[in-house]
Amino acid sequence: HGRYGGAGTQDRAWVLYGAYTFGDLKLGAYVVDMHYERLIGSDTLDLDVRNWQLQATYRLGKGLLKAAYTRADNGSGSLSALGTDTNGQVTVDASRIALGYEYGLSKRTAWHTNLLFHRNERNGAYTPFGGVPSPTGALGVRTRLLSIGLRHVF
């Protein structure tokens, strides 16, 4: 999208995804490369970030086991492009492991539970739900989240 970070700025990204199914097992992977521009004062600052994920699901009758490992590698540019200053050093590493189970109650309704382990490295500033470093992400924080829910498709 354009001009999100200020007049004349442009963000861009590309995604590569692939998956293969072996009977009840599905394996997948993706990589996302993102470039952000932010207008800070009269300067346009850049941030380039690459994330990748390995994922697997396994069908068990009406149930589905899910697992994923996600990694956000060091970026390049100035992290202050997102409003956080780390003295010009961009070390935004973070990783997360997600484990889940989904059970189909009907054709359009399922309950699910997920457990997420999120770990920022020393200067990592990712939030558990964000795809990019955030000024609200606590540097070096480790987070565990448990979600339980019901999904209905209309």
Coordinates of N, CA, C and O in Angstrom, one line a residue:
H1 N 0.8 -1.2 0.0 CA 0.0 0.0 0.0 C 0.9 1.2 0.0 O 2.0 1.2 0.5
G2 N 0.4 2.3 -0.6 CA 1.2 3.5 -0.6 C 0.8 4.5 0.4 O -0.4 4.6 0.8
R3 N 1.7 5.4 0.7 CA 1.5 6.5 1.6 C 1.0 6.2 3.0 O 0.6 7.0 3.8
Y4 N 1.2 4.9 3.4 CA 0.8 4.5 4.8 C 1.8 5.2 5.8 O 1.4 5.6 6.9
G5 N 3.0 5.2 5.4 CA 4.0 5.8 6.3 C 4.3 7.3 6.1 O 5.2 7.8 6.7
G6 N 3.5 7.9 5.3 CA 3.6 9.4 5.1 C 3.5 9.7 3.6 O 3.6 8.8 2.8
A7 N 3.4 10.9 3.3 CA 3.3 11.3 1.9 C 4.5 10.9 1.1 O 5.6 11.1 1.5
G8 N 4.3 10.3 -0.1 CA 5.4 9.9 -1.0 C 6.1 8.6 -0.6 O 7.1 8.2 -1.2
T9 N 5.6 7.9 0.5 CA 6.2 6.6 0.9 C 5.5 5.4 0.2 O 4.3 5.6 -0.2
Q10 N 6.2 4.3 0.1 CA 5.6 3.2 -0.6 C 6.1 1.9 0.1 O 7.3 1.7 0.3
D11 N 5.1 1.0 0.5 CA 5.5 -0.3 1.1 C 5.3 -1.3 0.0 O 4.4 -1.2 -0.8
R12 N 6.1 -2.4 0.1 CA 5.9 -3.4 -0.9 C 6.3 -4.8 -0.2 O 7.1 -4.8 0.7
A13 N 5.8 -5.9 -0.8 CA 6.1 -7.2 -0.3 C 5.9 -8.2 -1.4 O 5.1 -8.0 -2.3
W14 N 6.5 -9.4 -1.2 CA 6.3 -10.5 -2.0 C 6.2 -11.7 -1.1 O 6.8 -11.8 0.0
V15 N 5.4 -12.7 -1.5 CA 5.2 -13.9 -0.8 C 5.3 -15.1 -1.7 O 4.8 -15.1 -2.8
L16 N 6.0 -16.1 -1.2 CA 6.2 -17.4 -1.9 C 5.7 -18.5 -1.0 O 6.1 -18.6 0.1
Y17 N 4.7 -19.3 -1.5 CA 4.1 -20.3 -0.6 C 4.0 -21.6 -1.4 O 3.7 -21.6 -2.6
G18 N 4.2 -22.7 -0.7 CA 4.0 -24.0 -1.3 C 3.6 -25.0 -0.3 O 3.9 -24.9 0.9
A19 N 2.8 -26.0 -0.7 CA 2.3 -27.1 0.2 C 2.2 -28.4 -0.6 O 2.0 -28.3 -1.8
Y20 N 2.3 -29.5 0.1 CA 2.1 -30.8 -0.5 C 1.3 -31.7 0.5 O 1.6 -31.6 1.7
T21 N 0.4 -32.5 0.0 CA -0.4 -33.3 0.8 C 0.0 -34.8 0.6 O 0.0 -35.2 -0.6
F22 N 0.3 -35.5 1.6 CA 0.6 -36.9 1.6 C -0.5 -37.6 2.4 O -0.4 -37.8 3.6
G23 N -1.6 -38.0 1.8 CA -2.7 -38.7 2.5 C -3.3 -37.7 3.5 O -3.8 -36.6 3.2
D24 N -3.2 -38.0 4.8 CA -3.7 -37.1 5.9 C -2.8 -36.0 6.4 O -3.1 -35.2 7.2
L25 N -1.5 -36.1 5.9 CA -0.5 -35.1 6.3 C -0.3 -34.1 5.2 O -0.2 -34.4 4.0
K26 N -0.4 -32.8 5.6 CA -0.1 -31.7 4.7 C 1.1 -30.9 5.2 O 1.1 -30.5 6.4
L27 N 2.1 -30.7 4.4 CA 3.3 -29.9 4.8 C 3.3 -28.7 3.9 O 3.0 -28.7 2.7
G28 N 3.7 -27.5 4.5 CA 3.7 -26.3 3.8 C 4.8 -25.4 4.3 O 5.4 -25.6 5.4
A29 N 5.2 -24.4 3.5 CA 6.2 -23.4 3.8 C 5.9 -22.2 3.1 O 5.4 -22.2 2.0
Y30 N 6.3 -21.0 3.7 CA 6.3 -19.8 2.9 C 7.4 -18.9 3.4 O 8.0 -19.0 4.5
V31 N 7.7 -17.9 2.5 CA 8.6 -16.8 2.9 C 8.0 -15.5 2.4 O 7.3 -15.5 1.4
V32 N 8.1 -14.5 3.3 CA 7.6 -13.2 3.0 C 8.7 -12.2 3.1 O 9.5 -12.2 4.1
D33 N 8.9 -11.4 2.1 CA 9.9 -10.3 2.1 C 9.2 -9.0 2.0 O 8.4 -8.7 1.1
M34 N 9.4 -8.1 3.0 CA 8.7 -6.8 3.1 C 9.6 -5.6 3.1 O 10.7 -5.7 3.8
H35 N 9.2 -4.6 2.5 CA 10.0 -3.3 2.5 C 9.0 -2.2 2.9 O 7.9 -2.1 2.4
Y36 N 9.4 -1.5 4.0 CA 8.6 -0.4 4.5 C 9.3 0.9 4.4 O 10.6 1.0 4.6
E37 N 8.6 2.0 4.1 CA 9.2 3.3 4.1 C 8.3 4.1 5.1 O 7.1 4.1 5.1
R38 N 9.0 4.9 6.0 CA 8.3 5.8 6.9 C 8.9 7.2 6.9 O 10.1 7.3 6.8
L39 N 8.1 8.1 6.9 CA 8.5 9.5 6.8 C 8.7 10.0 8.3 O 7.7 10.1 9.1
I40 N 9.9 10.2 8.7 CA 10.2 10.7 10.1 C 10.8 12.1 9.9 O 11.9 12.2 9.4
G41 N 10.1 13.1 10.3 CA 10.6 14.5 10.1 C 10.6 14.7 8.6 O 9.6 14.5 7.9
S42 N 11.7 15.1 8.0 CA 11.8 15.3 6.6 C 12.5 14.1 5.9 O 12.8 14.2 4.7
D43 N 12.9 13.1 6.7 CA 13.6 11.9 6.1 C 12.7 10.7 5.9 O 11.8 10.5 6.7
T44 N 12.9 10.0 4.8 CA 12.3 8.8 4.5 C 13.2 7.7 4.9 O 14.3 7.5 4.4
L45 N 12.8 6.9 5.9 CA 13.6 5.8 6.4 C 13.0 4.5 6.0 O 11.8 4.3 5.8
D46 N 13.9 3.5 5.8 CA 13.5 2.2 5.2 C 13.7 1.1 6.2 O 14.6 1.2 7.1
L47 N 12.9 0.0 6.1 CA 13.1 -1.2 6.8 C 12.8 -2.4 5.9 O 11.7 -2.4 5.3
D48 N 13.7 -3.3 5.8 CA 13.4 -4.5 5.0 C 13.4 -5.7 6.0 O 14.4 -5.8 6.8
V49 N 12.4 -6.5 5.9 CA 12.3 -7.7 6.9 C 11.9 -8.9 6.1 O 11.0 -8.8 5.2
R50 N 12.4 -10.0 6.4 CA 12.1 -11.3 5.8 C 11.6 -12.3 6.9 O 12.3 -12.5 7.9
N51 N 10.4 -12.9 6.7 CA 9.9 -13.9 7.6 C 9.7 -15.2 6.8 O 9.4 -15.1 5.6
W52 N 9.7 -16.3 7.5 CA 9.4 -17.6 6.9 C 8.8 -18.5 7.9 O 8.8 -18.3 9.1
Q53 N 8.0 -19.5 7.3 CA 7.3 -20.4 8.2 C 7.3 -21.8 7.6 O 7.2 -22.0 6.4
L54 N 7.4 -22.8 8.5 CA 7.2 -24.2 8.1 C 6.0 -24.6 8.9 O 5.8 -24.3 10.1
Q55 N 5.1 -25.3 8.2 CA 3.8 -25.7 8.9 C 3.4 -27.1 8.5 O 3.8 -27.7 7.4
A56 N 2.6 -27.8 9.4 CA 2.1 -29.1 9.1 C 0.7 -29.3 9.7 O 0.5 -28.7 10.8
T57 N -0.1 -30.0 9.0 CA -1.4 -30.4 9.6 C -1.6 -31.9 9.4 O -1.1 -32.5 8.4
Y58 N -2.3 -32.5 10.3 CA -2.6 -33.9 10.2 C -4.0 -34.2 10.5 O -4.5 -33.8 11.6
R59 N -4.8 -34.8 9.6 CA -6.2 -35.0 9.8 C -6.4 -36.3 10.6 O -5.8 -37.3 10.3
L60 N -7.2 -36.2 11.7 CA -7.5 -37.3 12.6 C -9.0 -37.4 12.7 O -9.6 -36.8 13.5
G61 N -9.6 -38.1 11.7 CA -11.1 -38.2 11.7 C -11.7 -36.8 11.5 O -11.4 -36.2 10.5
K62 N -12.5 -36.4 12.4 CA -13.1 -35.0 12.3 C -12.1 -33.9 12.9 O -12.4 -32.8 12.9
G63 N -11.0 -34.4 13.4 CA -10.1 -33.4 14.0 C -8.9 -33.1 13.1 O -8.6 -33.8 12.1
L64 N -8.2 -32.0 13.4 CA -7.0 -31.6 12.7 C -6.0 -31.1 13.6 O -6.2 -30.2 14.4
L65 N -4.8 -31.8 13.7 CA -3.7 -31.3 14.5 C -2.9 -30.3 13.6 O -2.7 -30.6 12.4
K66 N -2.4 -29.2 14.2 CA -1.7 -28.2 13.5 C -0.4 -27.8 14.2 O -0.4 -27.8 15.5
A67 N 0.6 -27.6 13.5 CA 1.9 -27.1 14.1 C 2.6 -26.2 13.1 O 2.5 -26.4 11.8
A68 N 3.3 -25.2 13.6 CA 4.0 -24.2 12.7 C 5.2 -23.7 13.5 O 5.1 -23.5 14.7
Y69 N 6.2 -23.4 12.7 CA 7.4 -22.7 13.3 C 7.6 -21.5 12.4 O 7.7 -21.6 11.1
T70 N 7.7 -20.3 12.9 CA 7.9 -19.1 12.2 C 9.1 -18.4 12.7 O 9.4 -18.3 13.9
R71 N 9.8 -17.8 11.7 CA 11.1 -17.1 12.1 C 11.1 -15.8 11.4 O 10.9 -15.7 10.2
A72 N 11.4 -14.7 12.1 CA 11.6 -13.4 11.5 C 13.1 -13.1 11.7 O 13.7 -13.1 12.8
D73 N 13.8 -13.0 10.6 CA 15.3 -12.8 10.6 C 15.6 -11.3 10.7 O 14.8 -10.5 10.6
N74 N 16.9 -11.1 11.0 CA 17.4 -9.7 11.0 C 16.9 -8.9 9.8 O 17.0 -9.4 8.7
G75 N 16.6 -7.7 10.0 CA 16.2 -6.8 8.9 C 17.4 -6.0 8.5 O 18.5 -6.1 9.0
S76 N 17.2 -5.1 7.5 CA 18.2 -4.1 7.1 C 17.5 -2.8 7.0 O 16.3 -2.7 6.8
G77 N 18.2 -1.7 7.3 CA 17.6 -0.4 7.3 C 17.6 0.1 8.7 O 18.3 -0.3 9.6
S78 N 16.7 1.1 9.0 CA 16.6 1.7 10.3 C 15.3 1.3 10.9 O 14.3 1.5 10.4
L79 N 15.4 0.6 12.1 CA 14.2 0.3 12.8 C 13.4 1.5 13.2 O 12.2 1.4 13.5
S80 N 14.1 2.7 13.3 CA 13.3 3.9 13.6 C 12.3 4.2 12.5 O 11.5 5.0 12.7
A81 N 12.4 3.5 11.4 CA 11.4 3.7 10.3 C 10.0 3.3 10.9 O 9.0 3.7 10.4
L82 N 10.0 2.5 11.9 CA 8.7 2.1 12.5 C 8.5 2.8 13.9 O 7.7 2.4 14.7
G83 N 9.3 3.8 14.2 CA 9.2 4.6 15.4 C 10.0 4.1 16.6 O 9.8 4.6 17.6
T84 N 10.8 3.1 16.4 CA 11.7 2.6 17.5 C 13.1 2.8 17.1 O 13.5 2.5 16.0
D85 N 13.9 3.3 18.1 CA 15.3 3.6 17.8 C 16.2 2.6 18.5 O 16.1 2.5 19.7
T86 N 17.0 1.8 17.8 CA 18.0 0.9 18.5 C 19.4 1.3 18.1 O 20.2 0.5 17.7
N87 N 19.6 2.6 18.0 CA 21.0 3.2 17.7 C 21.4 2.7 16.3 O 22.5 2.5 16.0
G88 N 20.4 2.6 15.4 CA 20.7 2.3 14.0 C 21.0 0.8 13.7 O 21.1 0.4 12.6
Q89 N 21.0 0.0 14.8 CA 21.3 -1.4 14.6 C 19.9 -2.2 14.5 O 19.1 -2.1 15.4
V90 N 19.7 -2.9 13.4 CA 18.5 -3.6 13.2 C 18.7 -5.0 13.5 O 19.3 -5.8 12.8
T91 N 18.3 -5.5 14.7 CA 18.3 -6.9 15.1 C 16.9 -7.2 15.6 O 16.6 -7.0 16.7
V92 N 16.1 -7.6 14.6 CA 14.6 -7.8 14.9 C 14.3 -9.2 15.0 O 13.1 -9.6 14.8
D93 N 15.2 -10.1 15.2 CA 14.9 -11.5 15.2 C 13.8 -11.9 16.2 O 13.7 -11.4 17.3
A94 N 13.0 -12.8 15.8 CA 11.9 -13.4 16.6 C 11.6 -14.7 16.1 O 11.8 -15.0 14.9
S95 N 11.1 -15.6 16.9 CA 10.6 -16.9 16.5 C 9.4 -17.3 17.3 O 9.1 -16.8 18.4
R96 N 8.5 -18.1 16.7 CA 7.4 -18.6 17.4 C 7.0 -20.0 16.9 O 7.2 -20.4 15.8
I97 N 6.5 -20.7 17.9 CA 6.0 -22.1 17.7 C 4.5 -22.1 18.0 O 4.1 -21.6 19.1
A98 N 3.7 -22.6 17.1 CA 2.3 -22.7 17.3 C 1.9 -24.1 17.2 O 2.2 -24.9 16.3
L99 N 1.1 -24.6 18.2 CA 0.5 -25.9 18.2 C -1.0 -25.8 18.3 O -1.5 -24.9 19.1
G100 N -1.8 -26.6 17.6 CA -3.2 -26.4 17.7 C -4.0 -27.7 17.4 O -3.4 -28.6 16.8
Y101 N -5.2 -27.6 17.7 CA -6.2 -28.7 17.4 C -7.5 -28.1 17.0 O -8.0 -27.2 17.7
E102 N -8.1 -28.6 16.0 CA -9.4 -28.2 15.6 C -10.3 -29.4 15.4 O -9.9 -30.4 14.9
Y103 N -11.6 -29.3 15.9 CA -12.5 -30.4 15.8 C -13.8 -29.9 15.1 O -14.4 -29.0 15.6
G104 N -14.2 -30.6 14.0 CA -15.4 -30.2 13.3 C -16.6 -30.7 14.0 O -16.8 -31.9 14.2
L105 N -17.5 -29.7 14.4 CA -18.8 -30.1 15.0 C -19.8 -30.3 14.0 O -20.8 -31.0 14.2
S106 N -19.7 -29.6 12.8 CA -20.6 -29.8 11.7 C -19.8 -29.4 10.4 O -18.6 -29.0 10.5
K107 N -20.5 -29.3 9.3 CA -19.8 -28.9 8.1 C -19.3 -27.5 8.1 O -18.2 -27.2 7.5
R108 N -19.9 -26.6 8.9 CA -19.5 -25.2 8.9 C -19.1 -24.7 10.3 O -18.7 -23.6 10.4
T109 N -19.0 -25.6 11.3 CA -18.7 -25.2 12.6 C -17.6 -26.0 13.2 O -17.7 -27.3 13.1
A110 N -16.7 -25.4 13.9 CA -15.6 -26.2 14.5 C -15.1 -25.4 15.8 O -15.2 -24.2 15.8
W111 N -14.7 -26.2 16.8 CA -14.0 -25.5 17.9 C -12.5 -25.7 17.7 O -12.1 -26.7 17.1
H112 N -11.8 -24.8 18.3 CA -10.3 -24.9 18.1 C -9.6 -24.5 19.4 O -10.2 -23.7 20.2
T113 N -8.4 -25.0 19.6 CA -7.6 -24.5 20.6 C -6.2 -24.4 20.1 O -5.7 -25.2 19.3
N114 N -5.4 -23.4 20.5 CA -4.1 -23.1 20.0 C -3.2 -22.7 21.1 O -3.6 -21.9 22.0
L115 N -2.0 -23.1 21.1 CA -1.0 -22.6 22.0 C 0.2 -22.0 21.2 O 0.7 -22.7 20.3
L116 N 0.6 -20.8 21.6 CA 1.6 -20.1 20.9 C 2.8 -19.8 21.8 O 2.5 -19.2 22.9
F117 N 4.0 -20.1 21.4 CA 5.2 -19.7 22.2 C 5.9 -18.7 21.3 O 6.4 -19.0 20.2
H118 N 6.0 -17.4 21.7 CA 6.6 -16.3 20.9 C 7.8 -15.8 21.7 O 7.8 -15.6 22.9
R119 N 8.9 -15.7 21.0 CA 10.2 -15.2 21.6 C 10.9 -14.2 20.7 O 11.3 -14.5 19.6
N120 N 11.0 -13.0 21.3 CA 11.8 -12.0 20.7 C 13.3 -12.1 21.1 O 13.5 -12.4 22.3
E121 N 14.2 -11.9 20.2 CA 15.6 -11.9 20.6 C 15.8 -10.5 21.3 O 14.9 -9.8 21.6
R122 N 17.1 -10.3 21.7 CA 17.4 -9.1 22.5 C 16.8 -7.8 22.0 O 16.2 -7.1 22.8
N123 N 16.9 -7.5 20.7 CA 16.3 -6.3 20.2 C 15.0 -6.6 19.4 O 14.5 -5.7 18.7
G124 N 14.5 -7.8 19.4 CA 13.3 -8.1 18.6 C 12.1 -7.4 19.2 O 12.0 -7.3 20.4
A125 N 11.3 -6.8 18.3 CA 10.2 -6.0 18.8 C 8.9 -6.4 18.1 O 8.0 -5.6 17.8
Y126 N 8.7 -7.7 17.9 CA 7.5 -8.2 17.3 C 6.5 -8.4 18.4 O 6.8 -8.8 19.5
T127 N 5.2 -8.2 18.0 CA 4.1 -8.5 18.9 C 3.6 -9.9 18.4 O 3.8 -10.3 17.3
P128 N 3.0 -10.7 19.3 CA 2.5 -12.0 18.9 C 1.6 -12.1 17.7 O 1.6 -13.1 17.0
F129 N 0.9 -11.0 17.4 CA -0.1 -11.0 16.3 C 0.4 -10.2 15.1 O -0.2 -10.1 14.1
G130 N 1.6 -9.6 15.2 CA 2.1 -8.7 14.1 C 3.1 -9.4 13.2 O 3.8 -10.3 13.6
G131 N 3.1 -9.0 12.0 CA 4.1 -9.6 11.0 C 5.3 -8.8 10.9 O 6.3 -9.2 10.2
V132 N 5.3 -7.6 11.5 CA 6.5 -6.7 11.4 C 6.8 -6.2 12.8 O 6.0 -6.2 13.6
P133 N 8.1 -5.7 13.0 CA 8.4 -5.2 14.3 C 7.5 -4.0 14.6 O 7.1 -3.3 13.7
S134 N 7.2 -3.8 15.8 CA 6.2 -2.8 16.2 C 6.8 -2.0 17.4 O 7.4 -2.5 18.3
P135 N 6.6 -0.7 17.4 CA 7.0 0.1 18.5 C 6.3 -0.3 19.8 O 6.8 -0.1 20.9
T136 N 5.2 -1.1 19.7 CA 4.5 -1.6 20.9 C 5.1 -2.9 21.3 O 4.7 -3.4 22.4
G137 N 5.9 -3.5 20.5 CA 6.5 -4.8 20.9 C 7.6 -4.6 21.9 O 8.5 -3.8 21.8
A138 N 7.6 -5.4 23.0 CA 8.6 -5.3 24.0 C 9.9 -6.0 23.6 O 9.8 -7.1 23.2
L139 N 11.0 -5.2 23.6 CA 12.2 -5.8 23.2 C 12.6 -7.0 24.0 O 12.6 -7.0 25.2
G140 N 12.9 -8.1 23.3 CA 13.4 -9.3 24.0 C 12.3 -10.1 24.8 O 12.6 -11.0 25.5
V141 N 11.0 -9.8 24.6 CA 10.0 -10.4 25.4 C 9.7 -11.8 24.9 O 9.9 -12.1 23.8
R142 N 9.3 -12.7 25.8 CA 8.8 -14.0 25.5 C 7.3 -14.1 26.0 O 7.0 -13.6 27.1
T143 N 6.5 -14.6 25.1 CA 5.1 -14.6 25.3 C 4.5 -16.0 25.1 O 5.0 -16.7 24.2
R144 N 3.6 -16.4 25.9 CA 2.8 -17.7 25.7 C 1.4 -17.3 25.7 O 0.9 -16.6 26.5
L145 N 0.7 -17.8 24.6 CA -0.7 -17.5 24.5 C -1.5 -18.8 24.3 O -1.1 -19.7 23.6
L146 N -2.7 -18.9 24.9 CA -3.6 -20.0 24.8 C -4.9 -19.4 24.2 O -5.4 -18.4 24.8
S147 N -5.4 -19.9 23.1 CA -6.7 -19.5 22.6 C -7.6 -20.7 22.5 O -7.2 -21.8 22.1
I148 N -8.8 -20.5 22.8 CA -9.9 -21.5 22.7 C -11.1 -20.8 22.0 O -11.4 -19.7 22.5
G149 N -11.6 -21.3 21.0 CA -12.7 -20.6 20.3 C -13.6 -21.5 19.5 O -13.3 -22.7 19.3
L150 N -14.6 -20.9 19.0 CA -15.6 -21.6 18.1 C -15.6 -20.8 16.8 O -15.7 -19.6 16.8
R151 N -15.6 -21.5 15.7 CA -15.6 -20.8 14.4 C -16.8 -21.3 13.6 O -17.1 -22.6 13.6
H152 N -17.6 -20.4 13.1 CA -18.7 -20.8 12.2 C -18.6 -20.0 10.9 O -18.5 -18.8 10.9
V153 N -18.7 -20.7 9.8 CA -18.6 -20.1 8.5 C -20.1 -19.9 8.0 O -20.8 -20.9 7.9
F154 N -20.4 -18.7 7.7 CA -21.8 -18.4 7.2 C -21.9 -18.5 5.7 O -21.0 -18.4 5.0

